[in-house]
Coordinates of N, CA and C in Angstrom, one line a residue:
Chain Z
G1 N 23.3 19.8 15.8 CA 23.7 18.9 17.0 C 23.6 19.7 17.9
A2 N 23.5 18.8 19.3 CA 22.9 19.2 20.4 C 24.2 20.5 21.3
G3 N 23.4 21.7 21.3 CA 24.5 22.3 22.2 C 24.6 22.3 23.7
V4 N 25.5 23.3 24.1 CA 26.0 23.0 25.5 C 24.0 23.3 26.2
S5 N 24.3 22.4 27.3 CA 22.9 22.8 27.5 C 23.1 22.7 29.3
Q6 N 22.4 23.5 30.1 CA 22.6 24.2 31.4 C 21.2 23.7 32.5
S7 N 21.5 23.4 33.6 CA 20.4 23.4 34.6 C 20.7 23.6 35.9
P8 N 19.6 24.3 36.6 CA 18.6 24.6 36.2 C 18.5 25.9 35.1
S9 N 17.2 26.6 34.7 CA 17.9 28.0 34.0 C 17.4 29.2 34.7
N10 N 16.3 28.8 36.1 CA 17.0 29.6 37.0 C 16.8 29.1 38.2
K11 N 17.4 29.7 39.3 CA 17.7 29.5 41.0 C 17.5 30.6 41.6
V12 N 16.9 30.2 42.8 CA 16.6 31.3 43.5 C 16.7 31.0 44.9
T13 N 17.5 31.5 45.5 CA 17.8 30.5 47.2 C 18.3 31.5 48.0
E14 N 18.0 30.9 49.4 CA 18.4 32.2 50.4 C 20.0 32.0 50.5
K15 N 20.1 33.3 51.3 CA 21.5 33.7 51.5 C 21.9 32.6 52.6
G16 N 23.2 31.9 52.5 CA 23.7 31.1 53.1 C 23.3 29.6 52.4
K17 N 22.5 29.1 52.0 CA 22.0 28.1 51.2 C 23.2 27.7 50.1
D18 N 23.5 26.1 50.1 CA 24.3 25.8 49.3 C 23.5 25.6 47.8
V19 N 23.9 25.9 46.6 CA 23.3 25.8 45.2 C 24.2 25.0 44.9
E20 N 24.1 24.0 43.6 CA 24.9 23.0 42.5 C 24.4 23.5 41.2
L21 N 25.0 23.9 40.0 CA 24.7 24.2 38.9 C 25.2 23.2 37.6
R22 N 24.4 23.0 37.0 CA 25.6 21.6 36.1 C 25.1 22.2 34.9
C23 N 26.2 21.7 34.2 CA 26.9 21.6 32.5 C 26.9 20.4 32.0
D24 N 26.1 20.3 30.7 CA 26.2 19.2 29.9 C 26.9 19.7 28.4
P25 N 28.3 19.3 28.5 CA 28.8 20.2 27.0 C 28.0 19.7 25.9
I26 N 28.9 19.9 24.6 CA 28.7 19.4 23.6 C 29.6 18.0 23.3
S27 N 28.9 17.0 23.0 CA 29.3 15.8 22.8 C 30.9 15.5 22.1
G28 N 32.0 15.2 22.9 CA 33.4 15.2 22.1 C 34.0 16.5 22.4
H29 N 33.6 17.4 22.9 CA 34.5 18.4 23.7 C 35.4 18.0 25.0
T30 N 36.3 18.4 24.4 CA 37.3 18.0 25.7 C 37.5 19.2 26.8
A31 N 37.4 20.5 26.2 CA 37.4 21.2 27.4 C 36.1 21.9 28.0
L32 N 36.1 22.3 29.2 CA 35.1 22.9 29.5 C 35.4 24.3 30.3
Y33 N 34.3 25.1 30.5 CA 34.5 26.5 30.9 C 33.2 27.0 31.9
W34 N 33.8 27.5 32.9 CA 32.8 28.4 33.9 C 32.9 30.0 33.0
Y35 N 32.0 30.9 33.4 CA 32.0 32.0 33.5 C 30.9 32.5 34.4
R36 N 31.1 33.6 34.8 CA 30.0 34.2 35.5 C 29.7 35.8 34.8
Q37 N 28.6 36.1 34.6 CA 27.9 37.6 34.4 C 27.3 38.0 35.2
S38 N 27.5 39.3 35.7 CA 26.6 40.1 36.5 C 26.4 41.0 35.5
L39 N 24.9 41.8 36.3 CA 23.9 42.7 35.2 C 24.4 43.4 34.7
G40 N 24.4 43.3 33.1 CA 25.1 44.4 32.6 C 26.7 44.3 32.1
Q41 N 27.2 43.3 32.6 CA 28.8 43.4 32.6 C 29.2 42.2 31.6
G42 N 30.4 42.2 31.0 CA 30.9 41.3 30.4 C 31.3 39.6 31.6
L43 N 31.7 39.0 31.0 CA 31.8 37.8 31.4 C 33.2 38.0 32.2
E44 N 33.1 36.7 33.2 CA 33.9 36.8 34.2 C 34.3 35.2 34.2
F45 N 35.5 35.0 33.8 CA 36.2 34.0 33.9 C 36.3 33.1 35.5
L46 N 35.9 31.8 35.3 CA 36.1 31.0 36.5 C 36.7 30.1 36.7
I47 N 36.6 28.8 36.0 CA 37.5 27.7 35.6 C 37.4 27.2 34.6
Y48 N 38.2 26.4 34.0 CA 38.3 25.3 33.2 C 39.1 24.1 33.3
F49 N 38.8 23.5 32.7 CA 38.9 22.0 32.5 C 39.5 21.1 31.3
Q50 N 40.3 20.6 31.0 CA 40.9 20.3 29.8 C 41.2 19.0 30.0
G51 N 40.6 18.0 29.9 CA 40.9 16.5 29.3 C 41.0 15.8 30.7
N52 N 42.3 15.2 31.3 CA 42.4 14.8 32.7 C 43.6 16.0 33.3
S53 N 43.8 17.1 32.9 CA 44.8 18.0 33.4 C 44.2 18.6 34.7
A54 N 44.9 18.9 35.5 CA 44.2 19.4 36.7 C 43.7 20.8 35.9
P55 N 42.4 21.3 36.5 CA 42.0 22.3 35.9 C 42.1 23.9 36.5
D56 N 42.3 24.6 35.6 CA 42.5 26.0 36.1 C 41.8 26.7 36.7
K57 N 41.7 27.1 37.8 CA 40.7 27.4 39.1 C 41.1 28.9 39.0
S58 N 42.1 29.5 38.2 CA 42.5 31.2 38.9 C 41.5 31.8 39.1
G59 N 40.5 31.2 38.5 CA 39.0 32.8 38.0 C 38.4 32.7 39.3
L60 N 37.9 31.1 39.9 CA 37.1 31.2 41.5 C 37.7 32.1 42.4
P61 N 36.2 33.0 42.7 CA 36.4 34.1 43.2 C 36.6 34.0 45.1
S62 N 36.2 32.9 45.4 CA 36.7 32.7 46.6 C 36.9 31.1 47.4
D63 N 37.0 30.4 48.1 CA 36.9 29.2 48.1 C 35.4 28.5 48.7
R64 N 34.4 29.9 48.8 CA 32.9 28.7 48.4 C 32.8 28.3 47.5
F65 N 33.5 28.8 46.0 CA 32.9 28.4 45.0 C 34.3 27.1 44.5
S66 N 33.3 25.6 44.3 CA 34.4 24.8 43.6 C 33.2 24.0 42.1
A67 N 34.5 23.5 41.3 CA 33.5 23.0 40.4 C 34.5 21.5 40.2
E68 N 33.4 20.5 39.8 CA 34.2 19.2 38.9 C 33.5 18.9 38.2
R69 N 34.1 18.0 37.7 CA 33.8 17.6 36.5 C 34.1 16.0 35.9
T70 N 33.1 15.3 36.1 CA 33.1 13.8 35.9 C 32.8 12.9 34.9
G71 N 34.3 11.8 34.5 CA 33.8 11.5 33.5 C 34.3 11.8 32.5
G72 N 34.9 13.4 32.3 CA 35.3 13.9 31.4 C 34.2 14.5 30.4
S73 N 33.0 14.9 31.3 CA 31.9 15.3 30.6 C 30.8 16.1 31.3
V74 N 30.1 15.8 32.0 CA 29.1 16.8 32.6 C 30.1 17.6 33.7
S75 N 29.5 18.7 34.1 CA 30.3 19.7 35.1 C 29.2 20.0 35.9
T76 N 30.0 20.2 37.3 CA 28.7 20.7 38.4 C 29.8 22.0 39.2
L77 N 29.0 23.3 38.6 CA 29.9 24.5 39.8 C 28.7 24.8 41.2
T78 N 29.7 24.3 42.0 CA 29.2 24.4 43.5 C 29.2 25.7 43.9
I79 N 28.0 26.3 44.6 CA 28.7 27.4 45.5 C 28.3 27.5 46.7
Q80 N 29.2 27.4 47.8 CA 28.6 27.3 49.5 C 28.4 28.5 49.8
R81 N 27.3 28.3 50.9 CA 27.2 29.8 51.9 C 26.9 31.1 50.9
T82 N 26.0 30.8 50.1 CA 25.3 31.6 49.0 C 25.3 33.0 49.5
Q83 N 25.9 33.9 49.0 CA 25.7 35.7 49.2 C 25.0 36.4 48.4
Q84 N 24.5 37.4 48.5 CA 23.7 38.1 47.7 C 24.6 38.4 46.4
E85 N 25.7 38.7 47.0 CA 26.9 39.3 45.7 C 27.4 38.1 44.4
D86 N 26.4 36.8 44.9 CA 26.7 35.7 44.0 C 26.2 35.9 42.8
S87 N 24.5 36.8 42.9 CA 23.5 36.8 41.8 C 24.3 37.0 40.6
A88 N 24.0 36.3 39.8 CA 24.5 36.1 38.4 C 23.7 35.6 37.6
V89 N 24.3 35.9 36.4 CA 23.9 34.3 35.1 C 25.5 33.7 35.3
Y90 N 25.3 32.5 35.7 CA 26.8 31.5 35.4 C 26.3 30.6 34.0
L91 N 27.4 31.1 33.2 CA 27.6 30.8 31.8 C 28.5 29.5 31.6
C92 N 28.4 28.4 31.2 CA 29.1 27.2 30.9 C 29.5 27.2 29.4
A93 N 30.4 26.9 29.0 CA 31.2 26.8 27.5 C 31.6 25.5 27.4
S94 N 31.9 24.9 26.4 CA 33.0 23.9 25.7 C 33.6 24.0 24.6
S95 N 34.6 23.6 24.3 CA 35.6 23.8 23.0 C 36.4 22.5 23.2
S96 N 36.6 22.0 21.3 CA 37.9 21.0 21.3 C 38.8 22.3 21.8
V97 N 39.9 21.5 21.7 CA 41.7 21.8 22.4 C 41.6 23.0 21.4
Q98 N 41.6 24.3 22.1 CA 42.2 25.5 21.8 C 41.4 26.2 20.1
E99 N 40.2 25.5 20.4 CA 39.1 25.8 19.5 C 38.1 27.2 20.0
T100 N 37.1 27.3 19.0 CA 36.1 28.2 19.7 C 35.7 27.4 21.1
Q101 N 35.0 28.5 21.6 CA 34.1 28.0 22.8 C 32.6 28.7 22.6
Y102 N 31.8 27.4 22.8 CA 30.2 27.5 22.7 C 29.5 27.6 23.9
F103 N 29.0 28.8 23.9 CA 27.8 28.9 25.5 C 26.7 28.0 25.2
G104 N 26.6 27.7 26.4 CA 25.2 27.2 27.0 C 24.2 28.7 27.1
P105 N 22.9 28.8 27.6 CA 22.0 29.3 28.0 C 22.3 30.0 29.1
G106 N 22.9 29.3 29.9 CA 23.1 29.7 31.5 C 22.0 29.6 32.8
T107 N 22.5 29.9 33.9 CA 21.7 29.3 34.7 C 21.7 31.0 35.5
R108 N 20.1 31.6 35.7 CA 20.4 32.7 36.6 C 20.2 32.5 37.8
L109 N 21.0 32.7 38.7 CA 20.6 32.8 40.1 C 20.9 34.0 41.0
L110 N 19.5 34.0 42.0 CA 19.3 35.1 42.5 C 19.4 34.5 43.9
V111 N 20.2 35.3 44.8 CA 20.3 35.3 46.1 C 20.0 36.1 47.3
L112 N 18.8 35.6 47.5 CA 17.8 36.7 48.7 C 18.0 37.0 49.9
Chain U
G1 N 47.8 45.1 33.2 CA 47.1 44.2 33.3 C 46.8 43.4 31.9
E2 N 45.5 41.9 32.4 CA 44.8 42.2 31.2 C 43.4 42.6 31.0
S3 N 43.4 43.3 30.3 CA 41.9 44.1 30.3 C 41.9 43.9 28.7
V4 N 40.5 43.9 28.3 CA 39.4 44.3 26.4 C 38.6 45.3 27.1
G5 N 38.8 46.5 26.3 CA 37.5 47.3 26.5 C 36.8 47.6 25.6
L6 N 35.9 48.4 25.3 CA 35.2 48.8 24.1 C 35.2 50.4 24.1
H7 N 35.2 50.8 22.7 CA 35.0 52.3 22.6 C 33.7 52.9 23.4
L8 N 32.6 52.4 22.8 CA 31.4 52.8 22.9 C 30.6 51.9 23.3
P9 N 29.3 52.2 24.3 CA 28.7 51.3 25.2 C 27.6 51.0 24.2
T10 N 27.1 52.2 23.4 CA 25.9 51.7 22.9 C 26.0 52.3 21.1
L11 N 25.5 51.7 20.1 CA 25.7 52.2 18.9 C 24.1 51.3 18.1
S12 N 23.6 53.5 18.0 CA 22.5 53.0 17.1 C 22.8 53.3 15.8
V13 N 21.8 52.5 15.1 CA 22.2 52.8 13.3 C 20.6 52.2 12.9
Q14 N 20.7 52.6 11.5 CA 19.6 52.5 10.8 C 19.8 51.2 9.9
E15 N 18.3 50.7 9.9 CA 18.5 49.1 9.0 C 19.0 49.4 7.7
G16 N 19.8 48.4 7.3 CA 20.7 48.7 6.2 C 22.2 49.7 6.0
D17 N 22.3 50.4 7.3 CA 23.5 50.6 7.4 C 24.5 49.5 7.7
N18 N 25.9 50.2 7.4 CA 26.7 49.1 8.1 C 27.1 49.7 9.6
S19 N 27.4 48.7 10.0 CA 28.0 48.6 11.7 C 29.3 48.5 11.7
I20 N 30.0 49.3 12.9 CA 31.3 49.0 13.1 C 31.1 49.0 14.8
I21 N 31.9 47.8 15.3 CA 32.2 47.9 16.6 C 33.3 47.6 16.9
N22 N 34.3 48.4 17.8 CA 35.2 48.5 18.3 C 35.6 48.4 19.2
C23 N 36.7 47.4 20.0 CA 37.5 46.6 20.7 C 39.0 47.2 20.9
A24 N 39.4 47.7 22.4 CA 41.0 47.8 22.5 C 41.3 46.4 23.1
Y25 N 42.7 45.8 23.2 CA 42.8 44.8 24.4 C 44.5 45.2 24.6
S26 N 44.7 45.0 25.8 CA 46.2 45.3 26.4 C 46.8 44.3 26.2
N27 N 46.9 43.3 26.1 CA 47.7 42.2 26.4 C 48.3 41.7 24.8
S28 N 49.4 42.4 24.3 CA 50.7 41.8 23.2 C 50.3 40.5 23.3
A29 N 50.5 39.9 24.2 CA 50.6 38.2 23.7 C 49.4 37.2 23.4
S30 N 48.3 38.2 23.2 CA 47.2 37.5 23.1 C 47.2 37.0 21.5
D31 N 46.8 35.3 21.1 CA 47.0 35.2 20.1 C 45.7 34.9 19.4
Y32 N 44.5 34.8 20.0 CA 43.2 34.5 19.4 C 42.4 35.5 19.9
F33 N 41.2 35.9 19.3 CA 40.4 37.1 19.3 C 38.7 36.5 19.0
I34 N 37.8 37.0 19.2 CA 36.8 36.3 19.1 C 35.8 37.0 19.6
W35 N 34.7 37.8 18.3 CA 33.4 38.0 18.8 C 32.1 37.3 19.0
Y36 N 31.2 37.7 19.6 CA 30.1 37.1 20.0 C 28.9 38.2 20.3
K37 N 27.6 37.5 19.9 CA 26.5 38.2 20.0 C 25.3 37.8 21.1
Q38 N 25.1 38.7 22.0 CA 24.3 38.2 23.1 C 23.3 38.8 23.3
E39 N 21.7 38.1 22.7 CA 20.8 38.6 22.7 C 20.3 38.3 24.3
S40 N 19.0 38.8 24.7 CA 18.3 39.1 26.0 C 18.3 38.0 26.2
G41 N 18.5 37.9 27.7 CA 18.0 36.4 28.3 C 18.7 34.9 27.5
K42 N 19.6 35.2 26.9 CA 20.5 34.1 26.1 C 21.8 33.9 26.5
G43 N 22.6 32.7 25.9 CA 24.1 32.6 26.3 C 25.0 33.5 25.0
P44 N 25.9 33.5 25.0 CA 26.7 34.3 23.8 C 26.4 33.4 22.7
Q45 N 26.7 34.3 21.5 CA 26.6 33.4 20.2 C 28.0 33.7 19.5
F46 N 28.6 32.5 18.7 CA 29.8 32.9 18.1 C 29.4 33.5 17.4
I47 N 29.9 34.6 16.7 CA 29.9 35.3 14.9 C 31.1 35.2 14.7
I48 N 32.5 35.1 15.0 CA 33.5 34.9 14.1 C 34.8 35.0 14.9
D49 N 35.8 34.4 14.8 CA 37.1 34.9 15.4 C 38.2 34.7 14.3
I50 N 39.4 35.4 14.7 CA 40.3 35.8 14.1 C 41.6 35.3 15.0
R51 N 42.6 34.9 14.4 CA 43.9 34.3 14.9 C 44.8 35.8 15.1
S52 N 46.0 35.5 15.8 CA 46.5 36.7 15.7 C 47.7 36.9 14.5
N53 N 47.8 36.1 14.0 CA 48.8 35.9 12.4 C 47.9 36.4 11.4
M54 N 46.6 37.0 11.5 CA 45.8 37.5 10.8 C 45.5 38.8 10.6
D55 N 45.1 39.5 9.6 CA 44.6 41.0 10.4 C 43.2 40.8 10.0
K56 N 42.7 40.2 8.9 CA 41.1 40.4 8.3 C 40.5 38.7 8.1
R57 N 39.4 39.0 8.8 CA 38.5 37.6 8.3 C 37.2 38.0 8.0
Q58 N 36.8 37.3 7.0 CA 35.3 37.7 6.7 C 34.4 36.4 6.7
G59 N 33.4 36.7 7.1 CA 31.9 35.5 7.4 C 31.0 36.2 6.5
Q60 N 29.7 35.5 6.9 CA 28.8 36.0 6.1 C 28.2 37.4 6.5
R61 N 28.2 38.7 6.2 CA 28.0 39.9 5.9 C 28.6 40.4 7.5
V62 N 29.8 39.7 8.1 CA 30.4 40.2 9.0 C 32.2 40.5 9.2
T63 N 33.0 41.1 9.0 CA 34.2 40.8 8.9 C 34.8 41.4 10.4
V64 N 36.3 41.0 10.9 CA 36.4 41.1 11.6 C 38.2 41.8 11.1
L65 N 38.5 42.7 12.1 CA 39.8 43.2 11.4 C 40.6 43.4 12.9
L66 N 42.1 43.1 12.9 CA 42.7 43.2 13.7 C 44.2 43.7 13.5
N67 N 44.0 45.1 14.4 CA 45.3 46.0 14.4 C 46.7 45.8 15.6
K68 N 47.5 44.8 15.4 CA 48.1 44.3 16.5 C 49.3 45.6 16.8
T69 N 49.4 46.2 15.8 CA 50.1 47.9 16.1 C 49.7 48.5 17.1
V70 N 48.2 48.7 17.2 CA 47.5 49.7 18.6 C 46.8 48.8 19.0
K71 N 47.1 47.6 18.8 CA 45.8 46.4 19.9 C 44.6 46.8 19.5
H72 N 43.4 47.0 18.6 CA 42.6 47.3 18.1 C 41.6 46.0 17.4
L73 N 40.5 45.9 17.8 CA 39.7 45.0 17.2 C 38.5 45.5 16.8
S74 N 38.0 45.4 15.5 CA 36.8 45.9 15.2 C 35.6 44.9 14.5
L75 N 34.7 45.1 14.7 CA 33.7 43.9 14.0 C 32.7 44.9 13.2
Q76 N 32.7 44.3 12.0 CA 31.8 45.5 11.0 C 30.7 44.6 10.7
I77 N 29.3 44.9 10.5 CA 28.5 44.3 10.0 C 27.6 45.1 8.8
A78 N 27.8 44.3 7.9 CA 27.2 45.0 6.5 C 25.6 44.8 6.4
A79 N 24.9 46.0 5.7 CA 23.7 45.6 5.9 C 22.8 45.5 7.4
T80 N 23.5 46.0 7.7 CA 22.6 45.6 9.6 C 20.9 45.6 9.3
Q81 N 20.6 44.4 10.3 CA 19.3 44.2 10.0 C 18.5 44.1 11.4
P82 N 17.4 44.1 11.7 CA 16.7 44.2 13.1 C 17.3 43.0 14.3
G83 N 17.3 41.9 13.6 CA 17.5 40.8 14.0 C 19.4 41.2 14.6
D84 N 20.1 42.1 14.0 CA 21.3 42.0 14.6 C 21.3 42.9 16.0
S85 N 20.5 43.3 16.5 CA 20.2 44.1 17.5 C 20.8 42.9 18.6
A86 N 21.6 43.8 19.9 CA 21.7 42.8 20.8 C 23.1 43.4 21.3
V87 N 23.7 42.6 22.3 CA 25.1 43.1 22.6 C 26.4 42.2 22.3
Y88 N 27.3 43.2 21.7 CA 28.3 42.3 21.2 C 29.7 42.6 22.1
F89 N 30.4 41.2 22.2 CA 31.0 41.2 23.6 C 32.5 40.6 22.3
C90 N 34.2 41.7 22.8 CA 34.7 40.8 22.0 C 35.8 40.2 23.2
A91 N 36.5 39.2 22.9 CA 37.1 38.4 24.0 C 38.6 38.0 23.2
E92 N 39.6 38.3 24.1 CA 40.7 38.0 23.9 C 41.3 36.3 24.8
R93 N 42.2 36.0 24.0 CA 43.0 34.6 24.9 C 44.2 34.8 25.3
P94 N 44.5 35.2 26.3 CA 46.0 35.6 26.6 C 47.4 34.6 25.9
G95 N 47.4 33.5 25.8 CA 48.1 32.8 24.9 C 48.8 32.1 26.1
G96 N 50.1 31.5 25.8 CA 50.6 30.7 26.8 C 50.3 29.6 27.4
G97 N 49.4 29.2 26.7 CA 48.7 28.1 27.2 C 47.4 28.1 28.3
Y98 N 47.1 29.6 27.9 CA 46.0 29.5 28.8 C 44.6 29.5 28.0
N99 N 43.8 29.1 28.4 CA 42.5 28.9 27.1 C 41.7 29.8 27.2
K100 N 41.6 30.3 28.5 CA 40.5 31.1 29.5 C 40.1 32.4 28.3
L101 N 39.1 33.0 28.6 CA 38.9 34.2 27.4 C 38.8 35.3 28.3
I102 N 39.2 36.3 27.9 CA 39.1 37.7 29.0 C 37.9 38.7 27.9
F103 N 36.6 39.0 28.6 CA 35.9 39.8 27.9 C 35.4 41.0 28.3
G104 N 35.5 42.0 27.2 CA 35.1 43.4 27.2 C 33.9 43.2 27.8
A105 N 33.6 44.7 28.3 CA 32.2 44.9 28.9 C 31.1 44.9 28.0
G106 N 31.0 44.9 26.7 CA 30.0 44.9 25.8 C 29.5 46.0 25.2
T107 N 29.0 45.9 24.1 CA 28.3 47.0 23.2 C 27.3 46.8 22.8
R108 N 26.1 47.6 23.0 CA 24.9 47.2 22.1 C 24.5 48.0 21.5
L109 N 23.9 47.3 19.8 CA 23.9 47.8 18.9 C 22.5 47.8 18.7
A110 N 21.6 48.6 18.5 CA 20.4 49.0 18.3 C 20.2 48.9 17.1
V111 N 19.2 48.7 16.2 CA 19.0 49.0 14.8 C 17.4 49.6 14.8
H112 N 17.4 50.6 13.8 CA 16.0 51.2 14.2 C 15.6 50.8 12.6
P113 N 14.3 50.6 12.3 CA 14.0 50.9 11.1 C 13.7 51.9 10.0

């Protein structure tokens, strides 16, 4: 079946601009996660959505980062006033409750 | 604090040999552990997982071992193939209702013919 999809696959933006990254989870998965991976590093947790519960935002690095999940499916991660240190691969994963997280291919963000 | 680390940043093996990738974790309350494989330019791919009430789990050519006494996790790959070349990440779930995963920095596995 279809896996997690993310768009765009690559995004180049200028410092100070806002960006929106999209994630389409696996159909039927109730949990959705965003992670960030800097060059040559492991993954850093950002935010987690589970059903209609309040999201776990404990990993968001600053108030410039926000995410929403509409209709319990698609999610958008928004970064406002981008900075060069925001350059990274942003990965989305989905899962059934308490089960294995499956990742999408990621969005490679470059802030010039 | 919570952390997951790896003993070796790079592992080089000959094709056909067995590979062992090690990982240390610090959170004794973690209830679930998972290994991912990441090839260049791709997202992490699930390999195998294990719950804290187990000490060994086998898959196809892969085995995960969990030693809770010393907080150590390992991934064994049998008869390593060139297609196994990638970066391998271990991750732990802290438990206590938290579903986020805490990842290590990764180990690069290089398989030579």
